[in-house]
């Protein structure tokens, strides 16, 4: 086996397209140069359709969590009441963040593997009408659930004056998102998931309503103060040195989105999800989510009595396929196949085929080719 030929199917980081890798190798430029300003302006503008917003998209340097923290630090103050929809490990992160900033956190805990329904949120908000902001996760990466944030944002507007704040780190650029039309106030994402880049860029879009809250909020913050990013972006720059190489890469990524068309990119992710789920069913591997709640970017599968999940992951690794395990209480219980970003239907066939070989090696009673065939059927009939 080649050491450098593995297939990376974790739900972040994800593989980097060769032309993006090349773009990131460009000679360094000064971050206050005209060239860098042009790049920042171009990236910010071309990101708008991915967020579904007419607002500027702010570019911070940091992992996805820095964008989550920016969303919290800028909108809430100690003592504020907030609602956090927790459908898994990343909803839990928003809950911990808001607690850290001294909020009274009304958690809406949903069983892991399920999506939050609009009715559940409505009932919760009727019990907690004082919530100043509602934090939610679009794709809950730890379970492979896509929460219906369009409907949830509608409920928030109907029931409260709270800001709707969405973590779209593991799905922005792979699923429909219309921040403005859906009435979402803040959307945050990171670079290493569907955006096909290394970790290091945190992207934030903010509604006018949220800017009013942010301007009034006196919670101490410095590096993550979104007001400074907004002021700088108006001059096509950033307050501190940006990750210039990642910006080179982002420019290339956004060209790729334009070339393919966002609708095609979204359709490709849906197809990869459907192929993966058809294969799981054919191999009788239990899916963690229903079809309705499933995310187009990551699929979670339970282990069975016939094999140990972590042994399966090791076997797959030896066969040059990298998938993720479970987080928190799901460790050792599930494995997760990422299918986002620089990933296409043929890659899914390779993953399913290798999964079959690995299961066979572990003496799991499956029929070789069944999963691949089911996935091919899906692909052949789109
Ligand atoms: C990956 C991810 C994050 C950010 O994680 P970092 O490791 O800080 O980049 C946040 N939310 C979700 C849903 C994620 O999948």
Coordinates of C-alpha atoms and ligand atoms in Angstrom, one line a residue:
X1 CA 0.0 0.0 0.0
X2 CA 1.1 3.5 -0.7
X3 CA 1.6 5.6 2.5
X4 CA 0.3 8.7 0.8
X5 CA -2.7 7.2 -1.1
X6 CA -5.2 6.9 1.7
X7 CA -8.8 8.0 1.3
X8 CA -9.7 10.5 4.0
X9 CA -13.4 10.2 4.8
X10 CA -13.6 11.8 8.2
X11 CA -16.2 14.6 8.6
X12 CA -13.3 17.1 8.7
X13 CA -10.6 17.5 7.9
X14 CA -11.4 16.6 4.3
X15 CA -9.1 16.1 1.2
X16 CA -7.7 19.2 -0.5
X17 CA -8.1 19.4 -4.3
X18 CA -4.7 19.5 -6.1
X19 CA -5.4 22.9 -7.6
X20 CA -6.2 24.3 -4.2
X21 CA -3.0 22.8 -2.7
X22 CA -1.1 24.4 -5.6
X23 CA -2.8 27.8 -5.0
X24 CA -1.7 27.6 -1.3
X25 CA 1.9 27.2 -2.4
X26 CA 2.0 30.6 -4.1
X27 CA 4.8 32.9 -2.9
X28 CA 3.8 34.9 0.2
X29 CA 2.5 38.4 -0.2
X30 CA 2.2 41.2 2.3
X31 CA -1.1 41.2 4.0
X32 CA -1.5 45.0 3.6
X33 CA -0.8 44.8 -0.1
X34 CA -3.2 45.7 -2.9
X35 CA -3.1 42.1 -4.0
X36 CA -4.1 40.8 -0.6
X37 CA -6.9 43.4 -0.4
X38 CA -8.3 42.3 -3.8
X39 CA -8.2 38.7 -2.6
X40 CA -10.0 39.4 0.6
X41 CA -12.7 41.4 -1.2
X42 CA -13.1 38.7 -3.8
X43 CA -13.4 35.9 -1.2
X44 CA -15.8 37.8 1.0
X45 CA -18.1 38.5 -2.0
X46 CA -17.9 35.1 -3.5
X47 CA -18.8 33.5 -0.1
X48 CA -22.1 35.3 0.0
X49 CA -24.1 32.8 -2.1
X50 CA -22.8 29.9 0.0
X51 CA -24.3 31.6 3.1
X52 CA -27.3 32.8 1.2
X53 CA -26.8 36.3 2.4
X54 CA -26.2 39.8 1.0
X55 CA -24.2 40.6 4.1
X56 CA -20.4 40.7 4.2
X57 CA -18.8 37.5 5.2
X58 CA -16.1 38.1 7.8
X59 CA -12.9 36.1 7.6
X60 CA -11.1 35.2 10.9
X61 CA -8.1 33.1 11.5
X62 CA -8.8 30.2 13.8
X63 CA -10.5 26.8 13.8
X64 CA -14.3 26.5 13.6
X65 CA -14.6 26.8 17.3
X66 CA -13.2 30.3 17.2
X67 CA -16.2 31.2 15.0
X68 CA -18.5 29.6 17.5
X69 CA -16.9 31.6 20.3
X70 CA -17.1 34.8 18.2
X71 CA -20.8 34.2 17.8
X72 CA -21.2 33.8 21.6
X73 CA -18.8 36.5 22.8
X74 CA -20.3 39.2 20.5
X75 CA -24.0 38.6 21.2
X76 CA -24.4 37.6 24.8
X77 CA -23.5 39.0 28.2
X78 CA -23.1 37.3 31.6
X79 CA -26.6 36.8 33.1
X80 CA -28.4 36.6 29.7
X81 CA -30.8 33.8 29.2
X82 CA -30.1 31.7 26.1
X83 CA -31.5 28.6 24.5
X84 CA -29.1 26.0 23.1
X85 CA -30.5 23.2 20.9
X86 CA -28.3 20.2 21.8
X87 CA -28.5 17.3 19.3
X88 CA -25.0 16.0 19.8
X89 CA -21.4 17.0 20.7
X90 CA -21.4 20.3 18.8
X91 CA -24.6 21.5 20.3
X92 CA -23.0 20.6 23.6
X93 CA -20.1 22.8 22.7
X94 CA -22.4 25.8 22.2
X95 CA -23.9 25.0 25.6
X96 CA -20.4 25.0 27.2
X97 CA -19.4 28.2 25.5
X98 CA -22.5 30.1 26.6
X99 CA -22.0 28.8 30.1
X100 CA -18.4 29.9 30.0
X101 CA -19.6 33.5 29.2
X102 CA -21.9 33.4 32.2
X103 CA -25.2 32.8 30.5
X104 CA -28.2 31.1 32.0
X105 CA -28.4 28.3 29.5
X106 CA -31.7 26.6 28.8
X107 CA -30.6 23.4 27.1
X108 CA -33.0 21.7 24.7
X109 CA -31.6 18.2 24.7
X110 CA -32.7 16.0 21.9
X111 CA -31.7 12.3 21.8
X112 CA -28.5 11.9 19.9
X113 CA -29.3 10.7 16.4
X114 CA -32.5 12.7 16.1
X115 CA -33.1 16.2 14.7
X116 CA -34.9 18.9 16.7
X117 CA -38.4 19.3 15.4
X118 CA -40.0 22.8 15.1
X119 CA -42.7 21.8 17.6
X120 CA -40.2 20.7 20.2
X121 CA -38.4 24.0 19.9
X122 CA -41.7 25.9 20.0
X123 CA -42.7 24.3 23.2
X124 CA -39.3 25.0 24.7
X125 CA -39.4 28.7 23.7
X126 CA -42.9 29.1 25.1
X127 CA -41.4 27.9 28.4
X128 CA -38.4 30.1 28.1
X129 CA -39.6 33.3 26.3
X130 CA -36.7 35.3 27.8
X131 CA -34.1 33.7 25.7
X132 CA -32.0 36.4 24.1
X133 CA -30.4 34.0 21.5
X134 CA -31.0 30.5 20.2
X135 CA -27.9 28.6 19.3
X136 CA -28.3 25.5 17.0
X137 CA -26.2 23.2 14.9
X138 CA -27.1 22.8 11.2
X139 CA -25.3 19.5 10.6
X140 CA -24.6 17.8 13.9
X141 CA -21.3 16.1 12.9
X142 CA -21.2 13.7 15.9
X143 CA -24.4 11.9 14.8
X144 CA -24.9 12.8 11.1
X145 CA -28.1 14.7 11.7
X146 CA -29.1 17.7 9.6
X147 CA -31.4 19.9 11.8
X148 CA -34.2 21.7 9.9
X149 CA -32.8 25.2 10.6
X150 CA -35.1 26.9 8.2
X151 CA -38.2 25.8 10.1
X152 CA -36.4 26.3 13.5
X153 CA -35.5 29.9 12.6
X154 CA -39.2 30.5 11.6
X155 CA -40.3 29.2 15.0
X156 CA -37.8 31.4 16.8
X157 CA -39.1 34.5 14.9
X158 CA -42.7 33.6 15.7
X159 CA -42.2 33.0 19.4
X160 CA -39.4 35.4 20.5
X161 CA -37.2 38.3 19.6
X162 CA -34.1 36.1 20.1
X163 CA -31.3 36.0 17.6
X164 CA -31.0 32.8 15.6
X165 CA -27.4 31.6 15.6
X166 CA -26.4 28.6 13.4
X167 CA -23.2 26.5 13.4
X168 CA -22.9 25.4 9.8
X169 CA -19.3 24.2 10.1
X170 CA -19.8 20.7 8.7
X171 CA -22.3 21.5 5.9
X172 CA -21.9 25.0 4.6
X173 CA -21.1 24.6 0.9
X174 CA -22.8 21.2 0.7
X175 CA -26.5 21.9 1.6
X176 CA -29.0 24.6 0.9
X177 CA -28.6 27.6 3.1
X178 CA -30.5 30.9 2.7
X179 CA -29.5 32.9 5.8
X180 CA -31.3 36.1 4.8
X181 CA -34.5 34.4 3.5
X182 CA -34.7 32.0 6.4
X183 CA -34.3 34.8 8.9
X184 CA -31.1 33.5 10.5
X185 CA -29.0 36.1 12.3
X186 CA -25.6 34.6 12.4
X187 CA -24.1 31.7 10.5
X188 CA -20.6 30.5 11.2
X189 CA -18.4 28.0 9.5
X190 CA -14.8 26.7 9.3
X191 CA -12.5 25.9 6.4
X192 CA -11.7 22.2 6.8
X193 CA -15.1 20.6 6.1
X194 CA -17.1 21.1 2.9
X195 CA -14.9 24.0 1.9
X196 CA -12.0 21.6 1.0
X197 CA -9.3 23.6 2.8
X198 CA -7.0 22.9 5.8
X199 CA -8.3 24.1 9.2
X200 CA -7.5 27.7 10.0
X201 CA -10.2 30.0 8.5
X202 CA -13.3 30.9 10.5
X203 CA -16.1 32.6 8.5
X204 CA -19.0 34.5 10.0
X205 CA -22.0 36.3 8.5
X206 CA -24.1 38.6 10.6
X207 CA -27.6 40.1 10.0
X208 CA -28.5 43.8 10.6
X209 CA -30.5 42.7 13.7
X210 CA -27.5 40.9 15.1
X211 CA -25.2 43.9 14.4
X212 CA -27.4 46.0 16.5
X213 CA -27.1 43.6 19.4
X214 CA -23.3 43.3 18.8
X215 CA -22.8 47.0 18.8
X216 CA -24.6 47.4 22.2
X217 CA -23.0 44.3 23.8
X218 CA -20.2 45.2 26.2
X219 CA -18.9 41.7 27.0
X220 CA -15.1 42.0 27.0
X221 CA -13.5 40.6 23.8
X222 CA -10.5 41.5 21.7
X223 CA -9.3 39.1 19.0
X224 CA -12.8 37.9 18.4
X225 CA -14.5 41.3 18.4
X226 CA -16.5 41.2 15.2
X227 CA -16.8 45.0 15.1
X228 CA -13.1 45.2 14.2
X229 CA -13.4 42.7 11.4
X230 CA -16.4 44.6 10.0
X231 CA -14.5 47.9 10.0
X232 CA -11.5 46.3 8.4
X233 CA -13.4 44.4 5.8
X234 CA -15.0 47.7 4.7
X235 CA -11.4 48.7 3.8
X236 CA -10.8 45.2 2.2
X237 CA -8.5 44.1 4.9
X238 CA -8.4 42.2 8.3
X239 CA -7.5 43.7 11.7
X240 CA -4.7 41.2 12.2
X241 CA -2.5 39.1 9.9
X242 CA -4.8 36.7 8.0
X243 CA -3.8 33.2 7.0
X244 CA -2.7 34.4 3.5
X245 CA -2.0 30.9 2.1
X246 CA -5.4 29.7 3.1
X247 CA -6.9 32.8 1.4
X248 CA -5.1 31.8 -1.8
X249 CA -6.7 28.4 -1.4
X250 CA -10.1 29.9 -0.6
X251 CA -10.0 31.9 -3.7
X252 CA -9.4 28.8 -5.7
X253 CA -12.2 26.9 -3.9
X254 CA -14.7 29.6 -4.6
X255 CA -13.7 29.5 -8.3
X256 CA -14.5 25.7 -8.2
X257 CA -17.9 26.4 -6.7
X258 CA -18.6 28.9 -9.4
X259 CA -17.5 26.5 -12.1
X260 CA -19.6 23.6 -10.8
X261 CA -22.6 25.6 -9.7
X262 CA -23.9 25.5 -6.1
X263 CA -27.0 23.5 -7.2
X264 CA -24.8 20.7 -8.7
X265 CA -22.6 20.7 -5.6
X266 CA -25.6 20.2 -3.4
X267 CA -27.0 17.5 -5.7
X268 CA -23.7 15.7 -5.6
X269 CA -23.7 15.6 -1.8
X270 CA -27.3 14.3 -1.7
X271 CA -26.3 11.6 -4.1
X272 CA -23.3 10.5 -2.0
X273 CA -25.5 10.4 1.1
X274 CA -28.1 8.2 -0.8
X275 CA -25.4 5.9 -2.1
X276 CA -23.9 5.4 1.3
X277 CA -27.3 4.8 3.0
X278 CA -28.4 2.3 0.3
X279 CA -25.1 0.4 0.8
X280 CA -25.5 0.4 4.6
X281 CA -29.0 -1.1 4.2
X282 CA -27.9 -3.7 1.7
X283 CA -25.1 -4.8 4.1
X284 CA -27.5 -4.7 7.1
X285 CA -25.4 -2.1 8.9
X286 CA -27.7 -0.1 11.1
X287 CA -28.0 3.6 10.2
X288 CA -28.1 6.0 13.1
X289 CA -30.5 8.5 11.6
X290 CA -33.7 8.4 9.6
X291 CA -33.7 9.4 5.9
X292 CA -35.5 12.6 6.9
X293 CA -32.9 13.6 9.5
X294 CA -29.8 12.5 7.6
X295 CA -27.1 14.9 6.7
X296 CA -25.7 14.9 3.1
X297 CA -22.2 15.3 4.5
X298 CA -21.7 12.5 7.0
X299 CA -23.3 9.1 7.7
X300 CA -23.2 7.4 11.1
X301 CA -23.4 3.6 11.3
X302 CA -23.8 1.5 14.5
X303 CA -21.6 -1.5 15.0
X304 CA -23.3 -4.9 15.4
X305 CA -22.7 -8.0 17.5
X306 CA -20.7 -9.3 14.5
X307 CA -17.8 -6.9 14.8
X308 CA -16.1 -4.3 17.0
X309 CA -16.3 -0.8 15.6
X310 CA -12.8 0.2 16.5
X311 CA -11.3 -3.0 15.0
X312 CA -13.2 -2.3 11.8
X313 CA -11.8 1.3 11.7
X314 CA -8.3 -0.1 12.2
X315 CA -8.8 -2.7 9.4
X316 CA -10.1 0.0 7.1
X317 CA -7.1 2.1 8.0
X318 CA -4.8 -0.7 6.9
X319 CA -6.7 -0.8 3.7
X320 CA -6.1 2.9 3.2
X321 CA -9.6 4.2 4.1
X322 CA -9.9 6.6 7.0
X323 CA -13.3 7.0 8.7
X324 CA -14.1 8.6 12.1
X325 CA -15.3 6.9 15.3
X326 CA -17.9 8.1 17.7
X327 CA -17.6 11.0 20.1
X328 CA -18.4 11.1 23.8
X329 CA -20.8 8.2 24.8
X330 CA -20.8 7.0 21.1
X331 CA -17.1 6.1 21.2
X332 CA -16.8 2.5 20.2
X333 CA -20.5 2.3 19.3
X334 CA -20.6 4.0 15.9
X335 CA -18.4 4.9 13.0
X336 CA -18.8 7.9 10.7
X337 CA -18.2 8.1 7.0
X338 CA -17.6 11.7 5.8
X339 CA -18.7 12.4 2.3
X340 CA -18.2 16.1 1.8
X341 CA -16.1 18.5 -0.1
X342 CA -13.6 17.1 -2.6
X343 CA -15.5 13.8 -2.8
X344 CA -17.6 12.3 -5.6
X345 CA -19.7 9.2 -6.3
X346 CA -16.8 7.1 -7.5
X347 CA -15.0 7.7 -4.1
X348 CA -18.1 6.4 -2.3
X349 CA -18.0 3.1 -4.3
X350 CA -14.3 2.7 -3.3
X351 CA -15.2 3.3 0.3
X352 CA -18.1 0.8 0.3
X353 CA -16.0 -1.8 -1.6
X354 CA -13.2 -1.4 1.0
X355 CA -15.7 -1.6 3.8
X356 CA -17.0 -4.9 2.4
X357 CA -13.5 -6.3 2.3
X358 CA -12.8 -5.1 5.8
X359 CA -16.0 -6.7 7.1
X360 CA -15.2 -9.9 5.3
X361 CA -11.7 -10.0 6.8
X362 CA -13.4 -9.7 10.2
X363 CA -15.6 -12.7 9.3
X364 CA -18.8 -10.6 9.3
X365 CA -21.3 -12.7 7.3
X366 CA -21.9 -10.3 4.3
X367 CA -22.1 -11.0 0.6
X368 CA -19.3 -9.2 -1.2
X369 CA -20.5 -6.6 -3.7
X370 CA -24.0 -6.2 -2.2
X371 CA -23.3 -2.7 -0.8
X372 CA -21.5 -1.6 -3.9
X373 CA -24.3 -2.8 -6.1
X374 CA -26.9 -0.9 -4.0
X375 CA -24.8 2.2 -4.2
X376 CA -24.3 1.8 -8.0
X377 CA -28.1 1.4 -8.4
X378 CA -28.6 4.8 -6.8
X379 CA -25.9 6.4 -8.9
X380 CA -27.2 4.8 -12.1
X381 CA -30.7 6.1 -11.6
X382 CA -30.2 9.8 -11.0
Ligands
LIG1 C1 -15.8 20.6 13.0 C2 -16.9 21.3 13.7 C3 -16.7 22.5 14.5 C4 -15.4 23.2 14.7 O1 -14.4 22.4 15.2 P1 -12.9 22.9 15.1 O2 -12.1 21.7 15.5 O3 -12.7 24.0 16.1 O4 -12.6 23.4 13.7 C5 -17.8 23.1 15.0 N1 -19.0 22.6 14.8 C6 -19.3 21.5 14.0 C7 -20.7 21.1 13.8 C8 -18.2 20.8 13.4 O5 -18.4 19.8 12.7

